[in-house]
């Protein structure tokens, strides 16, 4: 007796697709193919596309930053996730200044565990280097945190310097961990911000001008160059926004380095023009939105395999927060950086990517599920449709047309940066470890039903 | 009642691995996971690795070239194939001068059908452009020949010129076909050969000197540049032997072109030093073996994903043929070009690649099976382990140590270019459409038991 | 007693400028600096710029091509030259099919000697490879023809194949000669021309479409790659029209090859838009005019030093010839390729280059005089202002504003492709071996007063 | 009546050579060519090569650094200079911490003026950014200091950060100044030094390991990228030691930026093997000596024109200083960085460059004299042989064979890093503003006879 059978599914995986049944027991996939056994629940998904539950490798829930805490707590944030077919998020533990890694990890667990609807994993941000931090790196890895994030920007806040990067790359790599980087030249950005502010150039578009393409490309080159001094690294540039930064990484990968990267749906679908809108402040995130030309390059590199994952960088602030609770729009440098995104990965990538012919369904599955699972040590528990894996699925109605508005989404904010965009293809059901957690827009699983999924060493 | 169950298999696919059972009926995979049903035959593969049957996308059986016919006919050749876990070959139909494509196709089918032990598909070589050829391109595609090969070398024999290449790329692409190219500058090679022969430099090593790296890289650049004039192409460079040629293709792929390539096990495991041996003539193939430096680059690019497939270029001549039936070794330019290879893809890639830590099992499966299946329109019938696919498998004993000698191989020749090399990991059983066709070195299926597998349009 | 003193001249050279007098005797510069001696003639050039007489390294006078003979014979052509401050042209000897090099050389000398007003040197075009040609290469070099031109385009006419190129590069280089190339892929162009003509796309703009940027870049890469097989070459790509082709050459030069190139004033000042004009047929030359973007790149590379010379590719056809003596404009592929240019090198480069701040006067002198002198073995007789050099000068009035029209030029045609363009800066006097040969627009020296200047081996 | 005539000189310039006389009056060249006038002194230089006096754009005389003051004061240092045909040095004013630019300039003038035998110009090092520094930039330019040097290395000492670099590039460029950079990643070097010291790896060779090629290339890329944010810059990388760093600059120059660079004779003639010698400590300078492969690349790029100047980075410490006055060799990171060089530019470049066929005499003159004169605003007073220029010359005996030893040199130290190297070609006379200041090894002009040559704005 099975718990669940998905009948006559058209299943897409990172290596193709097949038609058949999927049998689930104890939250796991146990049978694939022609499944005759009885089950507690049988789902008929005729005409739908079944894909492995998405893994959003980049979220910031309940994240204190720039004087605000992000508006999506782990309940709202993971509700948005499962709304969009994301069955696992990987959130960034962000220690406060001076806090040690283990207690930050502990705090994140305690905050998330009672609230999460999706499953979740954790990355660790390292903002300062000291003996405690260095000692605790293997310890947090022992708790399933296999990937770290270093900032080359946000001077005075999160930024670490090049020497610290080298030290951290050495230490993390020696334990088989993944080194994520936010690659922008923070010194230059700091200087440009000051120059613009002094000149009274404070509209949101100056957020773009103060973070030029060149300074992402420069940082990508710098950190790759530094990492090349260490043997056996696994590097990972988050939220890559320029084609040339991707070229840098391709070139190192081509010479034998494990160098991966992520882009986000907003770089693939929006451009810097959004910052010129009256509500341009809503579109402030870092790195900033880029030119249409960069957008084209990113799609090409997503198709070519040079971009490894798509994560949302879900980092939500309410309108009031974005405006710092004032009437007038604040100076660009005071607007909290971040936009919503976890719930719209699926429809945006499916419609603008797959339907528009830019990427195949295989690439869709690969970048939204299989690759993040592998990179963050969640594979083969997550990211695949095969016996033994968690029964995590998104069920896409490929013909459903939806106009994106805040109403159809589950975040704890009343706007979306994709407002008014109409897509064809929508996630109509989300299955997490064999349980239907979202159906036709309704979250059907309680707070805290998600679990922490520790990562395993990749190498 | 199933025909076959493979119990407790450790199955490797292009996206990972799982442990479970595989149920087969009517030659197809019907169940994956926990399979309880009875079956005619149950295989216990405890401790073995099960992979999708290899697809060798590059063979020349019974191929008349340079005044000789290759020594492996379709029976010997496909026996070697299944000996090495290859369940499908894709052979090159080579029309004779003036012959039209359809009758060449017909001839190939008639020759192969009664003899093949593995399944097989076909590519079509185009050696001349005329109205009949152009008309028959869609017709042979209608018969399942989805990929073509153009030669930029072998002047006066197989070579077509740049204008013809453009014409053919246009026509083939308009029907969704794949354009394969042998990329070497035939004019220059022709000139260099003449120069060396005039100077009396006729040892096998001059085969290498007459086909410099630069002339492969040049040709790769030229044909990519020509293809860039046409929209919607799928290009494919066969037997790529230099890292820089791969770089050329990566750069075009990065800008949105579907540009694939193949390398061969011999470029990955041997070097030009072999041509200096007393029996160097056995190592004459084109492009020639390269430097150790190139070998390293090819491994890196195989790991990075820049190389898409590994095919054998199995093109076998007996020692007598290699020597043109003479006592003395003939001049390098008279030695028939070609080496054996289909049976040793698996052990060489597994040992020198996977065991030595250069590539993962996923990459192994991807380049030897999934990718060629996709590229040549055989997917999802071939190249995957999923419901509905043909039950084609190689069963690898990862611990078996074997010294490669002619005795352990099945080709119709009495030597191997890998003679004496000891590997760990060997194919111990081959299953083709649910039937065990090779077991412990014995071919267990009769001549003609293989079938022709027509390719389907990829786009 | 001197023949001539130029007093208080502001002299520009390839390494800078100085103010002083220049004393001339016997056609040579004999004194520079403070010259007190008497002279037959003293020129006051206050407020003018004195530069070494220009060397136009690329002209086709009385050139039979595409069924027409160019309209400028050596008298008209060199009158135009000296009109524009060009004191030496290097014309292309073009053997007719089957003609040997020496008799072609002889014919060119006999035609030119009685007519030239400027001095002149010769290049040799090689259009076919046979033993006579190969033997005569050193012989024509013995007569001062140090540079050769090979065509990779004009299939069936002038084009040689890659093997012939290698053979010629070897032979020419072994004698210290310079290998010039017209780098465009003639096979592809031939194919594209046929395609467009079949489709009835015959307007002049299809001349551009049939000769894509990519096919110049490809050919540049191919010939550089071929030349890299030979030691000690001096290569030279004539009339380079794309920035990427220049990049190819820079990259080879950076690794130690002597690789030079030329661009022309028309690529620096006009764009493909000209081909869309009603009289677009006048703008048909090969390679064709390119995009504005390419024009920008060429200026940058002229400034950076990556472009070595500027020659005119002066190849003049009357309106009637351009139209093939018909009412209607002929198909693009029947229009004789070529435009006027020798007389406008100076004003175009001075105004659009120096005055607009794109290049310095040093670069102006370098690319128009010093570099061609060195490349073609005319140095130190030509191309410099130093004792012992020929007293060749152009005297530029930097403030003179001129609207370019056929009236102000000396070619044997009644139009100019620069008609209506207004420039600031004009050549007001030309001095050739100490003799004023043009003054205020009047040619003051008789037919045949120019001499042949044999080139000397550069290495 | 002239002061000096150099008769029948074979004069080499950056654009070629000529034979003739040079007449000098009041320290200036007044006549070139056939000079008949009487002169106070007439030099017969039959069989010699006359070149413009070298300009060594990179010296550190009396420089306090790493706890030592360089052993060559301005008298010894400029004696060495004129000994080697260098008639002008450009020394680096190095303010002490907190010192303002003007007083540092003043101190340098006061120290140098009474001692110099050669002429000299000044660069200004900027080690910290504050309002006084920013204000004084145009003021020191008003005193003829046209070029600045920023350090990306020597953390805690001379290093400025990226934001400061941007600020300085903006300010200096707005006044037409030249921004020199010492491009090495100081953070990483700092980290590597600490790592090696902790591990007890303190031999001189670890100086090399702690400053990897990659960290120069990275820094070159970073600063070029930063400079690309500013319009109208003139950038200049001093003492470039890797081919790839040169490639970075070529690529920016190719796109329109004024990007220049310098290498030194030691990178062109020595390799890292020297650091492994028993007296390896003598060879410690930064960037460190590199591999033989890098040495080859630098020669190629010197020939291709991609390297703009050759300066010595003359920064001399006695053996006792190099050893920090101890018995045992100190840890690599305590050895004062710097080597002698100004006197050996000429023989090393002439012998290993010109005589060995790697560069032409034109390039020799260009990189040792004409280009530095132009870059540092000394042109046309210095760097050329033309009327009005200072009569500065080196007279080379091209056939003279000399074994380099401390005895034949004029520095205030008793060793040379070129000890025992035998060269062909030696400077036998140095003329500075028409005065013979060195003849057959003897300095013939008193202390303080040199003058300060203020630079002029280049743009
Ligand atoms: Zn970030
Ligand atoms: Zn983030
Ligand atoms: Zn082939
Ligand atoms: Zn083949
Ligand atoms: Zn041409
Ligand atoms: Zn021409
Ligand atoms: Zn330095
Ligand atoms: Zn220095």
Coordinates of C-alpha atoms in Angstrom, one line a residue, chain B residues 74-405:
Chain B
X74 CA 29.1 -5.1 -38.9
X75 CA 29.2 -8.4 -37.1
X76 CA 32.7 -8.1 -35.8
X77 CA 32.3 -4.4 -35.2
X78 CA 29.1 -4.7 -33.2
X79 CA 30.5 -7.7 -31.3
X80 CA 33.3 -5.4 -30.2
X81 CA 30.7 -2.8 -29.4
X82 CA 28.6 -5.0 -27.1
X83 CA 31.8 -6.4 -25.7
X84 CA 32.5 -2.9 -24.4
X85 CA 29.0 -2.2 -23.2
X86 CA 28.0 -0.3 -26.3
X87 CA 24.4 -1.2 -27.2
X88 CA 24.1 1.2 -30.1
X89 CA 26.5 2.4 -32.6
X90 CA 25.9 5.2 -35.1
X91 CA 27.8 4.4 -38.2
X92 CA 28.8 6.6 -41.1
X93 CA 27.1 5.9 -44.4
X94 CA 29.8 6.9 -46.9
X95 CA 28.5 7.2 -50.4
X96 CA 31.0 6.3 -53.1
X97 CA 31.9 9.1 -55.5
X98 CA 28.8 10.0 -57.5
X99 CA 26.5 7.7 -55.5
X100 CA 23.3 9.3 -54.4
X101 CA 22.5 9.4 -50.7
X102 CA 19.5 7.2 -50.7
X103 CA 21.2 4.3 -52.4
X104 CA 24.1 4.6 -50.1
X105 CA 21.7 4.6 -47.2
X106 CA 20.1 1.5 -48.7
X107 CA 23.4 -0.3 -49.2
X108 CA 24.4 0.4 -45.6
X109 CA 21.1 -0.9 -44.3
X110 CA 21.4 -4.0 -46.4
X111 CA 24.9 -4.6 -45.2
X112 CA 24.3 -4.0 -41.6
X113 CA 20.9 -5.4 -40.9
X114 CA 21.8 -9.1 -41.2
X115 CA 24.9 -8.7 -39.2
X116 CA 24.5 -6.3 -36.3
X117 CA 24.6 -7.6 -32.7
X118 CA 24.1 -4.1 -31.2
X119 CA 21.4 -1.7 -32.3
X120 CA 22.5 1.0 -34.7
X121 CA 21.7 4.3 -36.2
X122 CA 23.3 6.1 -39.2
X123 CA 24.9 9.3 -40.1
X124 CA 25.4 10.4 -43.7
X125 CA 28.6 11.7 -45.1
X126 CA 28.2 14.2 -47.8
X127 CA 31.2 14.4 -50.1
X128 CA 29.8 16.3 -53.0
X129 CA 27.1 18.8 -53.6
X130 CA 24.7 18.4 -56.5
X131 CA 20.9 18.8 -57.0
X132 CA 20.3 15.1 -56.2
X133 CA 22.2 15.3 -53.0
X134 CA 20.4 18.5 -52.0
X135 CA 17.0 16.9 -52.7
X136 CA 17.8 13.7 -50.8
X137 CA 18.8 15.4 -47.6
X138 CA 15.3 15.6 -46.3
X139 CA 14.6 12.2 -47.7
X140 CA 17.3 10.4 -45.8
X141 CA 16.2 12.4 -42.7
X142 CA 12.8 10.9 -43.3
X143 CA 14.5 7.5 -42.9
X144 CA 16.0 8.4 -39.6
X145 CA 19.4 9.8 -40.6
X146 CA 19.4 13.0 -38.6
X147 CA 23.1 13.9 -38.7
X148 CA 25.5 14.5 -41.5
X149 CA 29.3 14.7 -41.7
X150 CA 31.2 17.1 -43.9
X151 CA 35.0 16.8 -44.3
X152 CA 37.2 19.8 -44.4
X153 CA 40.1 17.5 -45.0
X154 CA 41.0 14.6 -47.4
X155 CA 41.3 16.9 -50.4
X156 CA 40.3 15.2 -53.7
X157 CA 38.5 12.5 -51.7
X158 CA 35.9 13.6 -49.2
X159 CA 36.6 17.3 -48.8
X160 CA 34.0 19.8 -49.6
X161 CA 34.8 23.5 -49.9
X162 CA 33.6 26.4 -47.8
X163 CA 30.8 27.4 -50.2
X164 CA 29.5 23.9 -50.2
X165 CA 29.7 23.8 -46.4
X166 CA 27.5 26.9 -46.2
X167 CA 25.0 25.5 -48.7
X168 CA 24.8 22.2 -46.8
X169 CA 24.6 23.9 -43.3
X170 CA 21.7 25.9 -44.6
X171 CA 19.8 22.9 -46.1
X172 CA 20.4 20.5 -43.3
X173 CA 19.6 23.1 -40.6
X174 CA 16.4 24.0 -42.4
X175 CA 15.2 20.5 -41.7
X176 CA 16.4 20.3 -38.2
X177 CA 19.4 18.1 -38.9
X178 CA 22.8 18.1 -37.2
X179 CA 25.9 19.1 -39.2
X180 CA 29.0 17.1 -38.2
X181 CA 32.4 18.3 -39.3
X182 CA 35.8 16.8 -39.6
X183 CA 37.7 20.0 -39.0
X184 CA 41.2 20.1 -40.4
X185 CA 42.4 22.4 -43.1
X186 CA 42.8 19.9 -46.0
X187 CA 44.5 22.3 -48.3
X188 CA 47.3 22.9 -45.9
X189 CA 47.6 19.3 -44.9
X190 CA 47.8 18.3 -48.5
X191 CA 50.6 20.8 -49.1
X192 CA 52.5 19.8 -46.0
X193 CA 52.2 16.1 -46.9
X194 CA 53.7 16.8 -50.3
X195 CA 56.5 18.8 -48.7
X196 CA 57.4 16.1 -46.3
X197 CA 57.2 13.4 -48.9
X198 CA 59.4 15.3 -51.3
X199 CA 62.0 15.8 -48.4
X200 CA 61.8 12.0 -47.7
X201 CA 60.3 12.5 -44.3
X202 CA 58.0 9.6 -44.4
X203 CA 58.0 8.1 -40.9
X204 CA 54.7 7.8 -39.1
X205 CA 55.6 10.8 -36.9
X206 CA 55.3 13.0 -40.0
X207 CA 51.7 12.2 -40.0
X208 CA 51.6 14.3 -36.9
X209 CA 53.8 17.1 -38.4
X210 CA 51.6 17.3 -41.5
X211 CA 48.5 17.9 -39.5
X212 CA 49.4 20.6 -37.0
X213 CA 47.2 21.6 -34.1
X214 CA 46.8 25.0 -35.6
X215 CA 45.1 23.5 -38.7
X216 CA 42.4 21.9 -36.6
X217 CA 41.9 25.1 -34.6
X218 CA 41.8 27.1 -37.8
X219 CA 39.2 24.8 -39.4
X220 CA 37.1 24.8 -36.2
X221 CA 37.1 28.6 -36.3
X222 CA 36.3 28.7 -40.0
X223 CA 33.3 26.4 -39.9
X224 CA 31.9 28.0 -36.8
X225 CA 32.2 31.3 -38.5
X226 CA 30.5 30.0 -41.6
X227 CA 27.7 28.4 -39.5
X228 CA 27.2 31.7 -37.7
X229 CA 25.8 33.0 -41.0
X230 CA 22.9 30.6 -40.7
X231 CA 20.1 30.8 -38.1
X232 CA 19.1 27.8 -36.0
X233 CA 22.0 25.5 -36.7
X234 CA 23.1 22.5 -34.7
X235 CA 26.8 21.9 -35.3
X236 CA 29.0 19.1 -34.1
X237 CA 32.7 18.7 -34.5
X238 CA 33.7 15.1 -34.4
X239 CA 36.9 13.8 -33.0
X240 CA 38.2 17.1 -31.6
X241 CA 41.8 16.7 -30.6
X242 CA 42.9 20.2 -29.3
X243 CA 41.7 22.3 -26.4
X244 CA 41.8 25.4 -28.5
X245 CA 39.3 24.0 -31.0
X246 CA 37.0 23.3 -28.0
X247 CA 37.5 26.9 -26.9
X248 CA 36.4 28.1 -30.3
X249 CA 33.1 26.1 -29.9
X250 CA 32.6 27.2 -26.3
X251 CA 32.8 30.7 -27.4
X252 CA 30.2 30.3 -30.1
X253 CA 28.0 28.3 -27.8
X254 CA 28.3 31.0 -25.2
X255 CA 26.8 33.5 -27.7
X256 CA 23.7 31.3 -28.4
X257 CA 24.8 28.8 -31.0
X258 CA 24.1 25.1 -30.6
X259 CA 27.6 23.9 -31.0
X260 CA 28.6 20.5 -29.8
X261 CA 31.7 18.4 -30.1
X262 CA 33.1 14.9 -29.6
X263 CA 36.5 13.7 -28.5
X264 CA 37.7 10.2 -28.6
X265 CA 39.4 7.9 -26.0
X266 CA 42.6 7.8 -27.9
X267 CA 43.2 11.6 -27.6
X268 CA 42.4 11.3 -23.9
X269 CA 44.9 8.4 -23.3
X270 CA 47.7 8.4 -25.8
X271 CA 50.0 11.1 -27.2
X272 CA 52.1 11.7 -30.3
X273 CA 54.9 9.7 -28.7
X274 CA 53.1 6.6 -29.9
X275 CA 53.9 7.5 -33.5
X276 CA 57.6 7.3 -32.7
X277 CA 57.3 3.6 -31.7
X278 CA 58.6 0.9 -34.0
X279 CA 54.9 0.0 -34.6
X280 CA 54.0 3.7 -34.8
X281 CA 52.1 3.1 -38.0
X282 CA 49.3 1.4 -36.0
X283 CA 48.7 4.7 -34.3
X284 CA 47.9 6.6 -37.5
X285 CA 44.5 8.2 -37.4
X286 CA 43.3 11.7 -38.2
X287 CA 43.4 14.1 -36.6
X288 CA 46.7 12.7 -35.2
X289 CA 47.6 12.0 -31.6
X290 CA 48.7 15.2 -29.9
X291 CA 50.9 16.4 -27.1
X292 CA 50.5 15.6 -23.4
X293 CA 49.5 19.2 -22.9
X294 CA 46.6 18.8 -25.3
X295 CA 45.6 15.6 -23.5
X296 CA 45.4 17.5 -20.2
X297 CA 43.3 20.2 -21.7
X298 CA 40.8 17.7 -23.2
X299 CA 40.3 16.1 -19.8
X300 CA 39.6 19.5 -18.3
X301 CA 37.1 20.3 -21.0
X302 CA 35.5 16.9 -20.7
X303 CA 35.0 17.7 -17.0
X304 CA 33.8 21.2 -17.5
X305 CA 31.1 20.1 -19.9
X306 CA 32.6 21.8 -22.9
X307 CA 33.1 18.4 -24.7
X308 CA 29.7 16.9 -25.3
X309 CA 30.3 13.3 -26.4
X310 CA 33.0 10.7 -26.5
X311 CA 32.9 8.5 -29.6
X312 CA 35.4 5.9 -30.6
X313 CA 36.0 6.7 -34.3
X314 CA 36.3 2.9 -34.6
X315 CA 37.9 2.4 -38.0
X316 CA 39.9 -0.8 -38.0
X317 CA 42.6 -1.9 -40.3
X318 CA 44.6 -5.1 -39.8
X319 CA 48.4 -4.9 -39.4
X320 CA 48.6 -6.0 -43.0
X321 CA 46.3 -3.3 -44.2
X322 CA 48.1 -0.7 -42.1
X323 CA 51.3 -1.8 -43.8
X324 CA 49.6 -1.9 -47.2
X325 CA 50.5 -5.5 -47.4
X326 CA 54.2 -4.8 -47.7
X327 CA 57.3 -5.7 -45.7
X328 CA 58.4 -2.2 -44.9
X329 CA 56.3 0.4 -43.2
X330 CA 54.8 2.6 -45.9
X331 CA 55.1 6.3 -46.1
X332 CA 52.9 8.0 -43.5
X333 CA 50.6 9.3 -46.1
X334 CA 49.8 5.8 -47.4
X335 CA 48.9 4.3 -44.1
X336 CA 45.1 3.9 -43.9
X337 CA 43.9 6.3 -41.2
X338 CA 42.0 4.7 -38.4
X339 CA 42.3 2.8 -35.1
X340 CA 40.1 0.4 -33.1
X341 CA 38.2 1.8 -30.2
X342 CA 34.5 1.0 -29.6
X343 CA 35.2 -1.8 -27.1
X344 CA 37.6 0.3 -25.0
X345 CA 35.6 3.4 -24.5
X346 CA 34.1 2.1 -21.3
X347 CA 37.3 0.8 -19.6
X348 CA 39.4 3.8 -20.6
X349 CA 37.0 6.4 -19.6
X350 CA 36.0 4.6 -16.4
X351 CA 39.6 4.0 -15.3
X352 CA 41.5 7.0 -16.5
X353 CA 38.5 9.3 -16.0
X354 CA 36.3 8.3 -13.2
X355 CA 38.8 6.3 -11.1
X356 CA 41.5 8.8 -11.5
X357 CA 39.2 11.6 -10.4
X358 CA 39.1 13.5 -13.6
X359 CA 35.4 13.1 -14.3
X360 CA 32.3 12.0 -12.3
X361 CA 30.1 9.0 -13.1
X362 CA 27.4 11.5 -14.2
X363 CA 29.8 12.9 -16.8
X364 CA 30.8 9.4 -17.8
X365 CA 27.1 8.5 -18.5
X366 CA 26.4 11.9 -20.1
X367 CA 29.2 11.8 -22.7
X368 CA 29.0 8.1 -23.5
X369 CA 25.2 7.7 -23.6
X370 CA 22.8 10.5 -22.8
X371 CA 24.3 13.2 -24.9
X372 CA 24.8 11.1 -28.1
X373 CA 21.3 9.9 -27.7
X374 CA 20.0 13.4 -27.6
X375 CA 22.3 14.8 -30.3
X376 CA 21.4 12.0 -32.8
X377 CA 17.6 12.0 -32.1
X378 CA 17.7 8.6 -30.3
X379 CA 16.4 10.1 -27.1
X380 CA 14.3 9.2 -25.0
X381 CA 14.4 5.7 -26.5
X382 CA 18.1 5.5 -25.8
X383 CA 20.5 7.1 -23.4
X384 CA 18.4 7.1 -20.2
X385 CA 17.1 4.9 -17.4
X386 CA 13.5 5.8 -17.2
X387 CA 10.1 4.2 -18.0
X388 CA 9.6 3.7 -21.6
X389 CA 13.2 3.7 -22.6
X390 CA 14.9 0.7 -24.2
X391 CA 16.3 -1.6 -21.6
X392 CA 20.0 -1.1 -22.7
X393 CA 22.6 -1.5 -20.0
X394 CA 26.2 -2.0 -19.4
X395 CA 27.1 -3.6 -16.1
X396 CA 30.5 -2.6 -14.8
X397 CA 32.5 -4.4 -12.3
X398 CA 34.3 -1.5 -10.8
X399 CA 36.9 -3.6 -9.1
X400 CA 37.9 -5.9 -11.9
X401 CA 41.4 -5.4 -13.0
X402 CA 42.1 -6.3 -16.7
X403 CA 45.2 -6.0 -18.8
X404 CA 44.1 -5.0 -22.2
X405 CA 45.3 -7.3 -25.0

